[in-house]
PDB file of C-alpha atoms in Angstrom:
ATOM      1  CA  MET A1298      -7.516  46.841  40.125  1.00  0.00           C
ATOM      2  CA  ALA A1299      -7.853  48.658  36.828  1.00  0.00           C
ATOM      3  CA  GLU A1300      -8.321  52.404  37.018  1.00  0.00           C
ATOM      4  CA  GLN A1301     -11.524  53.999  35.779  1.00  0.00           C
ATOM      5  CA  ASP A1302     -11.516  56.058  32.612  1.00  0.00           C
ATOM      6  CA  PHE A1303     -11.593  59.664  33.903  1.00  0.00           C
ATOM      7  CA  SER A1304     -10.634  61.198  30.561  1.00  0.00           C
ATOM      8  CA  LYS A1305     -12.731  64.276  29.731  1.00  0.00           C
ATOM      9  CA  LYS A1306     -12.035  63.849  26.032  1.00  0.00           C
ATOM     10  CA  GLU A1307     -15.230  63.120  24.127  1.00  0.00           C
ATOM     11  CA  LYS A1308     -15.376  59.546  22.848  1.00  0.00           C
ATOM     12  CA  ASN A1309     -15.370  59.014  19.093  1.00  0.00           C
ATOM     13  CA  TYR A1310     -16.991  55.843  17.792  1.00  0.00           C
ATOM     14  CA  TYR A1311     -16.461  56.775  14.107  1.00  0.00           C
ATOM     15  CA  SER A1312     -20.076  55.812  13.474  1.00  0.00           C
ATOM     16  CA  ASP A1313     -19.886  57.347  10.012  1.00  0.00           C
ATOM     17  CA  ILE A1314     -17.140  54.917   8.928  1.00  0.00           C
ATOM     18  CA  PRO A1315     -18.233  51.303   8.278  1.00  0.00           C
ATOM     19  CA  GLN A1316     -15.867  48.629   9.564  1.00  0.00           C
ATOM     20  CA  LYS A1317     -13.957  47.060   6.682  1.00  0.00           C
ATOM     21  CA  SER A1318     -13.917  43.326   6.119  1.00  0.00           C
ATOM     22  CA  GLU A1319     -11.498  42.705   3.297  1.00  0.00           C
ATOM     23  CA  ALA A1320     -11.084  39.421   1.455  1.00  0.00           C
ATOM     24  CA  PHE A1321      -7.891  37.481   2.125  1.00  0.00           C
ATOM     25  CA  PHE A1322      -5.309  38.086  -0.582  1.00  0.00           C
ATOM     26  CA  LEU A1323      -4.527  34.461  -1.390  1.00  0.00           C
ATOM     27  CA  LYS A1324      -6.428  32.406  -3.957  1.00  0.00           C
ATOM     28  CA  GLY A1325      -8.947  29.965  -2.502  1.00  0.00           C
ATOM     29  CA  SER A1326      -8.105  30.813   1.123  1.00  0.00           C
ATOM     30  CA  ASN A1327     -10.796  33.233   2.230  1.00  0.00           C
ATOM     31  CA  ALA A1328     -12.864  30.699   4.195  1.00  0.00           C
ATOM     32  CA  TYR A1329     -10.014  29.591   6.468  1.00  0.00           C
ATOM     33  CA  ASP A1330      -9.755  30.479  10.150  1.00  0.00           C
ATOM     34  CA  TRP A1331      -7.558  33.368  11.302  1.00  0.00           C
ATOM     35  CA  GLY A1332      -4.648  31.156  12.353  1.00  0.00           C
ATOM     36  CA  MET A1333      -4.539  29.345   9.018  1.00  0.00           C
ATOM     37  CA  LYS A1334      -4.587  32.637   7.114  1.00  0.00           C
ATOM     38  CA  ASN A1335      -1.901  34.101   9.337  1.00  0.00           C
ATOM     39  CA  ARG A1336       0.398  31.147   8.682  1.00  0.00           C
ATOM     40  CA  LEU A1337      -0.209  31.392   4.927  1.00  0.00           C
ATOM     41  CA  ALA A1338       0.581  35.125   5.101  1.00  0.00           C
ATOM     42  CA  ARG A1339       3.978  34.225   6.566  1.00  0.00           C
ATOM     43  CA  ILE A1340       4.707  31.987   3.574  1.00  0.00           C
ATOM     44  CA  PHE A1341       3.232  34.223   0.857  1.00  0.00           C
ATOM     45  CA  ASN A1342       4.174  37.897   0.837  1.00  0.00           C
ATOM     46  CA  PRO A1343       0.894  39.833   1.273  1.00  0.00           C
ATOM     47  CA  ARG A1344       2.187  42.678  -0.919  1.00  0.00           C
ATOM     48  CA  SER A1345       3.110  40.596  -3.950  1.00  0.00           C
ATOM     49  CA  GLY A1346       0.909  37.584  -3.192  1.00  0.00           C
ATOM     50  CA  LYS A1347       3.904  35.383  -4.066  1.00  0.00           C
ATOM     51  CA  THR A1348       6.565  33.341  -2.301  1.00  0.00           C
ATOM     52  CA  VAL A1349      10.173  32.289  -2.759  1.00  0.00           C
ATOM     53  CA  MET A1350      10.575  29.048  -0.852  1.00  0.00           C
ATOM     54  CA  LEU A1351      14.016  27.514  -0.371  1.00  0.00           C
ATOM     55  CA  ALA A1352      13.853  23.712  -0.568  1.00  0.00           C
ATOM     56  CA  PHE A1353      16.563  21.702   1.161  1.00  0.00           C
ATOM     57  CA  ASP A1354      14.625  18.676   2.364  1.00  0.00           C
ATOM     58  CA  HIS A1355      16.194  16.336  -0.220  1.00  0.00           C
ATOM     59  CA  GLY A1356      18.080  14.332   2.387  1.00  0.00           C
ATOM     60  CA  TYR A1357      14.903  12.719   3.708  1.00  0.00           C
ATOM     61  CA  PHE A1358      15.168  10.148   0.918  1.00  0.00           C
ATOM     62  CA  GLN A1359      18.412  10.983  -0.964  1.00  0.00           C
ATOM     63  CA  GLY A1360      20.827  11.368   1.928  1.00  0.00           C
ATOM     64  CA  PRO A1361      23.633  13.969   1.549  1.00  0.00           C
ATOM     65  CA  THR A1362      22.627  15.564  -1.765  1.00  0.00           C
ATOM     66  CA  THR A1363      25.289  17.545  -3.627  1.00  0.00           C
ATOM     67  CA  GLY A1364      25.290  21.019  -2.114  1.00  0.00           C
ATOM     68  CA  LEU A1365      23.659  19.810   1.097  1.00  0.00           C
ATOM     69  CA  GLU A1366      26.544  17.828   2.538  1.00  0.00           C
ATOM     70  CA  ARG A1367      26.871  20.540   5.195  1.00  0.00           C
ATOM     71  CA  VAL A1368      23.598  22.419   5.526  1.00  0.00           C
ATOM     72  CA  ASP A1369      25.075  24.579   8.289  1.00  0.00           C
ATOM     73  CA  ILE A1370      27.596  25.970   5.794  1.00  0.00           C
ATOM     74  CA  THR A1371      25.784  26.059   2.443  1.00  0.00           C
ATOM     75  CA  ILE A1372      22.246  26.977   3.461  1.00  0.00           C
ATOM     76  CA  ARG A1373      22.713  29.456   6.302  1.00  0.00           C
ATOM     77  CA  PRO A1374      23.829  32.319   3.985  1.00  0.00           C
ATOM     78  CA  LEU A1375      20.663  31.850   1.915  1.00  0.00           C
ATOM     79  CA  ILE A1376      18.164  31.946   4.769  1.00  0.00           C
ATOM     80  CA  PRO A1377      17.799  35.756   4.960  1.00  0.00           C
ATOM     81  CA  HIS A1378      16.749  35.819   1.302  1.00  0.00           C
ATOM     82  CA  ALA A1379      13.978  33.187   1.473  1.00  0.00           C
ATOM     83  CA  ASP A1380      10.345  33.738   2.423  1.00  0.00           C
ATOM     84  CA  ALA A1381       9.960  30.149   3.594  1.00  0.00           C
ATOM     85  CA  LEU A1382      12.261  27.255   4.397  1.00  0.00           C
ATOM     86  CA  MET A1383      11.183  23.780   3.244  1.00  0.00           C
ATOM     87  CA  LEU A1384      13.062  21.257   5.358  1.00  0.00           C
ATOM     88  CA  THR A1385      12.873  18.291   7.694  1.00  0.00           C
ATOM     89  CA  ARG A1386      12.463  18.470  11.447  1.00  0.00           C
ATOM     90  CA  GLY A1387      15.868  16.882  11.953  1.00  0.00           C
ATOM     91  CA  ILE A1388      17.607  19.703  10.106  1.00  0.00           C
ATOM     92  CA  LEU A1389      15.422  22.344  11.751  1.00  0.00           C
ATOM     93  CA  ARG A1390      16.323  21.228  15.250  1.00  0.00           C
ATOM     94  CA  SER A1391      19.977  20.397  14.616  1.00  0.00           C
ATOM     95  CA  VAL A1392      21.090  23.205  12.292  1.00  0.00           C
ATOM     96  CA  ILE A1393      18.641  26.127  11.989  1.00  0.00           C
ATOM     97  CA  GLU A1394      18.952  28.844  14.613  1.00  0.00           C
ATOM     98  CA  PRO A1395      15.711  29.441  16.559  1.00  0.00           C
ATOM     99  CA  SER A1396      16.226  33.177  16.043  1.00  0.00           C
ATOM    100  CA  VAL A1397      15.420  33.001  12.312  1.00  0.00           C
ATOM    101  CA  THR A1398      12.145  34.675  11.384  1.00  0.00           C
ATOM    102  CA  ASN A1399      11.444  32.804   8.138  1.00  0.00           C
ATOM    103  CA  SER A1400       8.301  30.754   7.870  1.00  0.00           C
ATOM    104  CA  VAL A1401       8.871  26.997   7.994  1.00  0.00           C
ATOM    105  CA  VAL A1402       7.224  24.448   5.700  1.00  0.00           C
ATOM    106  CA  MET A1403       7.947  21.102   7.322  1.00  0.00           C
ATOM    107  CA  ARG A1404       8.352  17.881   5.347  1.00  0.00           C
ATOM    108  CA  ALA A1405       5.834  15.603   7.070  1.00  0.00           C
ATOM    109  CA  SER A1406       5.886  12.429   4.974  1.00  0.00           C
ATOM    110  CA  GLY A1407       8.602   9.902   4.324  1.00  0.00           C
ATOM    111  CA  GLY A1408       9.748   6.339   4.714  1.00  0.00           C
ATOM    112  CA  PRO A1409      11.468   4.816   1.691  1.00  0.00           C
ATOM    113  CA  SER A1410      14.895   5.811   0.435  1.00  0.00           C
ATOM    114  CA  ILE A1411      15.980   6.042  -3.196  1.00  0.00           C
ATOM    115  CA  LEU A1412      16.769   2.319  -2.890  1.00  0.00           C
ATOM    116  CA  LYS A1413      13.084   1.386  -2.509  1.00  0.00           C
ATOM    117  CA  GLU A1414       9.634   2.160  -3.973  1.00  0.00           C
ATOM    118  CA  LEU A1415       9.351   5.898  -3.317  1.00  0.00           C
ATOM    119  CA  SER A1416       5.559   5.987  -3.248  1.00  0.00           C
ATOM    120  CA  ASP A1417       5.441   3.822  -0.112  1.00  0.00           C
ATOM    121  CA  GLU A1418       5.442   6.854   2.189  1.00  0.00           C
ATOM    122  CA  ARG A1419       3.780   7.316   5.562  1.00  0.00           C
ATOM    123  CA  ILE A1420       3.083  10.342   7.741  1.00  0.00           C
ATOM    124  CA  ALA A1421       6.407  11.138   9.405  1.00  0.00           C
ATOM    125  CA  VAL A1422       5.610  14.116  11.665  1.00  0.00           C
ATOM    126  CA  ASP A1423       2.923  14.387  14.326  1.00  0.00           C
ATOM    127  CA  MET A1424       0.904  17.595  14.083  1.00  0.00           C
ATOM    128  CA  GLU A1425       1.495  18.427  17.739  1.00  0.00           C
ATOM    129  CA  ASP A1426       5.239  18.228  17.127  1.00  0.00           C
ATOM    130  CA  ALA A1427       4.746  20.553  14.164  1.00  0.00           C
ATOM    131  CA  LEU A1428       3.097  23.001  16.560  1.00  0.00           C
ATOM    132  CA  ARG A1429       6.036  22.709  18.952  1.00  0.00           C
ATOM    133  CA  MET A1430       8.322  23.678  16.081  1.00  0.00           C
ATOM    134  CA  ASN A1431       6.080  26.662  15.223  1.00  0.00           C
ATOM    135  CA  VAL A1432       5.760  25.643  11.578  1.00  0.00           C
ATOM    136  CA  SER A1433       3.685  27.618   9.111  1.00  0.00           C
ATOM    137  CA  ALA A1434       2.706  24.554   7.053  1.00  0.00           C
ATOM    138  CA  VAL A1435       3.414  20.853   6.644  1.00  0.00           C
ATOM    139  CA  ALA A1436       4.247  19.238   3.301  1.00  0.00           C
ATOM    140  CA  VAL A1437       3.242  15.778   2.109  1.00  0.00           C
ATOM    141  CA  GLN A1438       4.231  13.927  -1.065  1.00  0.00           C
ATOM    142  CA  VAL A1439       1.319  12.479  -3.049  1.00  0.00           C
ATOM    143  CA  PHE A1440       1.971   9.956  -5.816  1.00  0.00           C
ATOM    144  CA  ILE A1441      -0.995  10.235  -8.171  1.00  0.00           C
ATOM    145  CA  GLY A1442      -0.728   7.240 -10.488  1.00  0.00           C
ATOM    146  CA  GLY A1443       1.952   5.661  -8.325  1.00  0.00           C
ATOM    147  CA  HIS A1444       1.889   2.152  -6.873  1.00  0.00           C
ATOM    148  CA  PHE A1445       0.831   3.447  -3.438  1.00  0.00           C
ATOM    149  CA  GLU A1446      -1.415   6.234  -4.735  1.00  0.00           C
ATOM    150  CA  THR A1447      -4.308   5.688  -2.297  1.00  0.00           C
ATOM    151  CA  GLN A1448      -1.970   5.398   0.682  1.00  0.00           C
ATOM    152  CA  THR A1449      -0.279   8.717  -0.092  1.00  0.00           C
ATOM    153  CA  VAL A1450      -3.620  10.430  -0.717  1.00  0.00           C
ATOM    154  CA  ASN A1451      -4.735   9.139   2.673  1.00  0.00           C
ATOM    155  CA  ASN A1452      -1.533  10.520   4.238  1.00  0.00           C
ATOM    156  CA  MET A1453      -2.507  13.943   2.930  1.00  0.00           C
ATOM    157  CA  THR A1454      -6.160  13.853   3.959  1.00  0.00           C
ATOM    158  CA  ARG A1455      -5.223  12.767   7.486  1.00  0.00           C
ATOM    159  CA  LEU A1456      -2.806  15.691   7.727  1.00  0.00           C
ATOM    160  CA  VAL A1457      -5.491  18.033   6.347  1.00  0.00           C
ATOM    161  CA  ASP A1458      -7.888  16.906   9.091  1.00  0.00           C
ATOM    162  CA  MET A1459      -5.241  17.444  11.776  1.00  0.00           C
ATOM    163  CA  GLY A1460      -4.193  20.734  10.211  1.00  0.00           C
ATOM    164  CA  MET A1461      -7.749  22.048  10.289  1.00  0.00           C
ATOM    165  CA  ARG A1462      -7.924  21.166  13.973  1.00  0.00           C
ATOM    166  CA  TYR A1463      -4.798  23.170  14.784  1.00  0.00           C
ATOM    167  CA  GLY A1464      -4.830  25.851  12.076  1.00  0.00           C
ATOM    168  CA  ILE A1465      -1.858  24.518  10.082  1.00  0.00           C
ATOM    169  CA  PRO A1466      -2.029  24.524   6.257  1.00  0.00           C
ATOM    170  CA  VAL A1467      -0.986  21.469   4.246  1.00  0.00           C
ATOM    171  CA  LEU A1468       1.184  21.714   1.143  1.00  0.00           C
ATOM    172  CA  GLY A1469       0.392  18.874  -1.247  1.00  0.00           C
ATOM    173  CA  VAL A1470       3.425  17.952  -3.347  1.00  0.00           C
ATOM    174  CA  THR A1471       2.835  16.141  -6.635  1.00  0.00           C
ATOM    175  CA  ALA A1472       5.360  13.346  -7.135  1.00  0.00           C
ATOM    176  CA  VAL A1473       6.250  12.259 -10.651  1.00  0.00           C
ATOM    177  CA  GLY A1474       7.919   8.882 -11.041  1.00  0.00           C
ATOM    178  CA  THR A1475       9.915   7.773 -14.045  1.00  0.00           C
ATOM    179  CA  GLU A1476       6.920   5.863 -15.347  1.00  0.00           C
ATOM    180  CA  LEU A1477       4.632   8.928 -15.399  1.00  0.00           C
ATOM    181  CA  THR A1478       4.502  11.598 -18.079  1.00  0.00           C
ATOM    182  CA  ARG A1479       5.238  15.098 -16.864  1.00  0.00           C
ATOM    183  CA  ASP A1480       2.729  17.052 -18.977  1.00  0.00           C
ATOM    184  CA  ALA A1481      -0.232  19.391 -18.476  1.00  0.00           C
ATOM    185  CA  ARG A1482      -2.729  16.535 -18.537  1.00  0.00           C
ATOM    186  CA  TYR A1483      -1.053  14.637 -15.700  1.00  0.00           C
ATOM    187  CA  ILE A1484      -0.033  17.715 -13.682  1.00  0.00           C
ATOM    188  CA  GLY A1485      -3.543  19.126 -14.080  1.00  0.00           C
ATOM    189  CA  LEU A1486      -5.018  15.869 -12.802  1.00  0.00           C
ATOM    190  CA  ALA A1487      -2.682  15.650  -9.815  1.00  0.00           C
ATOM    191  CA  THR A1488      -2.943  19.273  -8.683  1.00  0.00           C
ATOM    192  CA  ARG A1489      -6.727  19.292  -8.944  1.00  0.00           C
ATOM    193  CA  ILE A1490      -7.033  16.090  -6.890  1.00  0.00           C
ATOM    194  CA  LEU A1491      -4.803  17.501  -4.138  1.00  0.00           C
ATOM    195  CA  ALA A1492      -6.785  20.736  -4.015  1.00  0.00           C
ATOM    196  CA  GLU A1493     -10.137  18.936  -4.055  1.00  0.00           C
ATOM    197  CA  LEU A1494      -9.053  16.799  -1.086  1.00  0.00           C
ATOM    198  CA  GLY A1495      -8.041  19.768   1.030  1.00  0.00           C
ATOM    199  CA  ALA A1496      -4.473  20.896   0.342  1.00  0.00           C
ATOM    200  CA  SER A1497      -4.167  24.622   1.085  1.00  0.00           C
ATOM    201  CA  PHE A1498      -1.531  25.020  -1.618  1.00  0.00           C
ATOM    202  CA  VAL A1499       0.205  22.716  -4.078  1.00  0.00           C
ATOM    203  CA  LYS A1500       3.750  22.231  -5.294  1.00  0.00           C
ATOM    204  CA  THR A1501       4.251  20.844  -8.788  1.00  0.00           C
ATOM    205  CA  TYR A1502       6.341  21.118 -11.932  1.00  0.00           C
ATOM    206  CA  PHE A1503       6.189  23.752 -14.643  1.00  0.00           C
ATOM    207  CA  VAL A1504       5.069  22.219 -17.922  1.00  0.00           C
ATOM    208  CA  PRO A1505       3.864  23.473 -21.322  1.00  0.00           C
ATOM    209  CA  ARG A1506       0.291  24.823 -21.109  1.00  0.00           C
ATOM    210  CA  PHE A1507       0.833  25.494 -17.420  1.00  0.00           C
ATOM    211  CA  GLU A1508      -1.710  28.310 -17.568  1.00  0.00           C
ATOM    212  CA  GLN A1509      -4.430  25.655 -17.909  1.00  0.00           C
ATOM    213  CA  VAL A1510      -3.096  23.794 -14.854  1.00  0.00           C
ATOM    214  CA  ALA A1511      -3.073  26.984 -12.767  1.00  0.00           C
ATOM    215  CA  ALA A1512      -6.536  28.040 -13.910  1.00  0.00           C
ATOM    216  CA  ALA A1513      -8.053  24.659 -13.014  1.00  0.00           C
ATOM    217  CA  CYS A1514      -6.458  24.527  -9.558  1.00  0.00           C
ATOM    218  CA  PRO A1515      -8.541  26.443  -6.972  1.00  0.00           C
ATOM    219  CA  VAL A1516      -5.606  26.964  -4.563  1.00  0.00           C
ATOM    220  CA  PRO A1517      -2.160  28.535  -5.062  1.00  0.00           C
ATOM    221  CA  ILE A1518       0.507  26.599  -6.936  1.00  0.00           C
ATOM    222  CA  VAL A1519       4.234  26.947  -6.320  1.00  0.00           C
ATOM    223  CA  ILE A1520       6.548  25.376  -8.869  1.00  0.00           C
ATOM    224  CA  ALA A1521       9.392  23.019  -8.061  1.00  0.00           C
ATOM    225  CA  GLY A1522      12.810  23.951  -9.340  1.00  0.00           C
ATOM    226  CA  GLY A1523      13.603  20.387 -10.330  1.00  0.00           C
ATOM    227  CA  LYS A1524      17.008  19.412 -11.656  1.00  0.00           C
ATOM    228  CA  LYS A1525      19.825  21.960 -11.887  1.00  0.00           C
ATOM    229  CA  LEU A1526      19.522  24.216 -14.930  1.00  0.00           C
ATOM    230  CA  PRO A1527      21.794  26.986 -16.203  1.00  0.00           C
ATOM    231  CA  GLU A1528      20.947  30.112 -14.221  1.00  0.00           C
ATOM    232  CA  ARG A1529      19.310  32.000 -17.067  1.00  0.00           C
ATOM    233  CA  GLU A1530      17.123  28.991 -17.912  1.00  0.00           C
ATOM    234  CA  ALA A1531      16.027  28.649 -14.288  1.00  0.00           C
ATOM    235  CA  LEU A1532      15.089  32.331 -14.205  1.00  0.00           C
ATOM    236  CA  GLN A1533      13.181  31.924 -17.475  1.00  0.00           C
ATOM    237  CA  MET A1534      11.240  29.010 -15.964  1.00  0.00           C
ATOM    238  CA  ALA A1535      10.365  31.117 -12.930  1.00  0.00           C
ATOM    239  CA  ARG A1536       9.293  34.054 -15.100  1.00  0.00           C
ATOM    240  CA  ASP A1537       7.121  31.871 -17.335  1.00  0.00           C
ATOM    241  CA  ALA A1538       5.522  30.142 -14.347  1.00  0.00           C
ATOM    242  CA  ILE A1539       4.621  33.407 -12.620  1.00  0.00           C
ATOM    243  CA  ASP A1540       3.264  34.837 -15.868  1.00  0.00           C
ATOM    244  CA  GLN A1541       1.087  31.752 -16.325  1.00  0.00           C
ATOM    245  CA  GLY A1542      -0.466  31.772 -12.877  1.00  0.00           C
ATOM    246  CA  ALA A1543       1.996  30.323 -10.350  1.00  0.00           C
ATOM    247  CA  SER A1544       2.001  31.923  -6.906  1.00  0.00           C
ATOM    248  CA  GLY A1545       5.693  31.368  -6.331  1.00  0.00           C
ATOM    249  CA  VAL A1546       8.606  28.960  -6.554  1.00  0.00           C
ATOM    250  CA  ASP A1547      10.100  26.353  -4.262  1.00  0.00           C
ATOM    251  CA  MET A1548      13.656  26.034  -5.530  1.00  0.00           C
ATOM    252  CA  GLY A1549      16.500  23.997  -4.162  1.00  0.00           C
ATOM    253  CA  ARG A1550      19.169  22.684  -6.530  1.00  0.00           C
ATOM    254  CA  ASN A1551      18.823  25.659  -8.880  1.00  0.00           C
ATOM    255  CA  ILE A1552      19.881  27.824  -5.940  1.00  0.00           C
ATOM    256  CA  PHE A1553      22.213  25.884  -3.651  1.00  0.00           C
ATOM    257  CA  GLN A1554      24.000  24.180  -6.589  1.00  0.00           C
ATOM    258  CA  SER A1555      24.454  27.495  -8.407  1.00  0.00           C
ATOM    259  CA  ASP A1556      27.937  28.964  -8.840  1.00  0.00           C
ATOM    260  CA  ALA A1557      26.712  31.932  -6.774  1.00  0.00           C
ATOM    261  CA  PRO A1558      23.789  30.794  -4.593  1.00  0.00           C
ATOM    262  CA  VAL A1559      23.163  34.123  -2.815  1.00  0.00           C
ATOM    263  CA  ALA A1560      23.161  35.983  -6.129  1.00  0.00           C
ATOM    264  CA  MET A1561      20.827  33.383  -7.625  1.00  0.00           C
ATOM    265  CA  ILE A1562      18.205  33.506  -4.882  1.00  0.00           C
ATOM    266  CA  GLY A1563      18.311  37.301  -5.118  1.00  0.00           C
ATOM    267  CA  ALA A1564      17.679  37.103  -8.860  1.00  0.00           C
ATOM    268  CA  VAL A1565      14.769  34.714  -8.300  1.00  0.00           C
ATOM    269  CA  ARG A1566      13.295  37.183  -5.815  1.00  0.00           C
ATOM    270  CA  LYS A1567      13.546  39.906  -8.453  1.00  0.00           C
ATOM    271  CA  VAL A1568      11.453  37.782 -10.823  1.00  0.00           C
ATOM    272  CA  VAL A1569       8.871  36.584  -8.301  1.00  0.00           C
ATOM    273  CA  HIS A1570       8.294  39.659  -6.143  1.00  0.00           C
ATOM    274  CA  GLU A1571       9.341  42.566  -8.350  1.00  0.00           C
ATOM    275  CA  GLY A1572       8.197  41.365 -11.771  1.00  0.00           C
ATOM    276  CA  ALA A1573      11.699  41.649 -13.229  1.00  0.00           C
ATOM    277  CA  SER A1574      12.362  40.423 -16.727  1.00  0.00           C
ATOM    278  CA  VAL A1575      14.689  37.490 -17.278  1.00  0.00           C
ATOM    279  CA  LYS A1576      17.247  39.866 -18.798  1.00  0.00           C
ATOM    280  CA  ASP A1577      17.238  42.179 -15.779  1.00  0.00           C
ATOM    281  CA  ALA A1578      17.249  39.348 -13.268  1.00  0.00           C
ATOM    282  CA  TYR A1579      20.137  37.594 -15.012  1.00  0.00           C
ATOM    283  CA  GLU A1580      22.129  40.817 -15.149  1.00  0.00           C
ATOM    284  CA  TYR A1581      21.505  41.218 -11.422  1.00  0.00           C
ATOM    285  CA  TYR A1582      22.785  37.678 -10.905  1.00  0.00           C
ATOM    286  CA  LEU A1583      25.961  38.368 -12.891  1.00  0.00           C
ATOM    287  CA  ASP A1584      26.595  41.646 -11.030  1.00  0.00           C
ATOM    288  CA  MET A1585      26.091  40.053  -7.607  1.00  0.00           C
ATOM    289  CA  LYS A1586      28.218  37.066  -8.580  1.00  0.00           C
ATOM    290  CA  LYS A1587      31.229  39.381  -8.926  1.00  0.00           C
ATOM    291  CA  LYS A1588      30.902  40.683  -5.371  1.00  0.00           C
TER     292      LYS A1588
END
């Protein structure tokens, strides 16, 4: 039985101080439930409002991508430097230690390999299994303009419905096939559709006039790293994207295929979270590369 409060100290209700109710820090997210906001705050740093996601989910359709032949060897040293890990459930359960504290963004769509029509994806992870893995968000590829456009949009909206039920955000990933033009008009169309249909945040490519894409998208955008670039060019892309409205980066090959992956992810963090210039971030990369 709980003891009674016999303290003689006068109670203080601070009646002269109104209770604060501050807006959530992340763009377009203020109306979400507490659990959804808490998961987003694990992905996006509340101090900077940005994120550095480490993408190594490529094997779900490419198989053993260069640099990911042995995830247990190449990725583990990078984990302490990432805000969020974007990966598949197979890699999470087989390779990633349960003691890691990073947020997890789980690839939740799939189906075809690089040998088939890539837009023919289906939902590949049940939301209850995502809960068992304690993920912070699930990610789904959406092929706007692709052969199976409606099917992939439906994959996303079904996950959004399930995510709302359980408090799990959905990352909508814009997919660009070889037949589609990667420009502000297309990227603006795709990101806006994903946001309108319920994605909590969107992953897409950095393109000229990106500031218009970011302004027209009512939820946060993280940029994909894309193909491997020279380190300074990758840092310049990250700097330009952040300056033009991106809320972070989700880089894979530009980090794990770098000559010095740990130094590179550290340099990206300098740009995203500390506002470092490309010059300073690249000098940091070169200094850390020597160690």
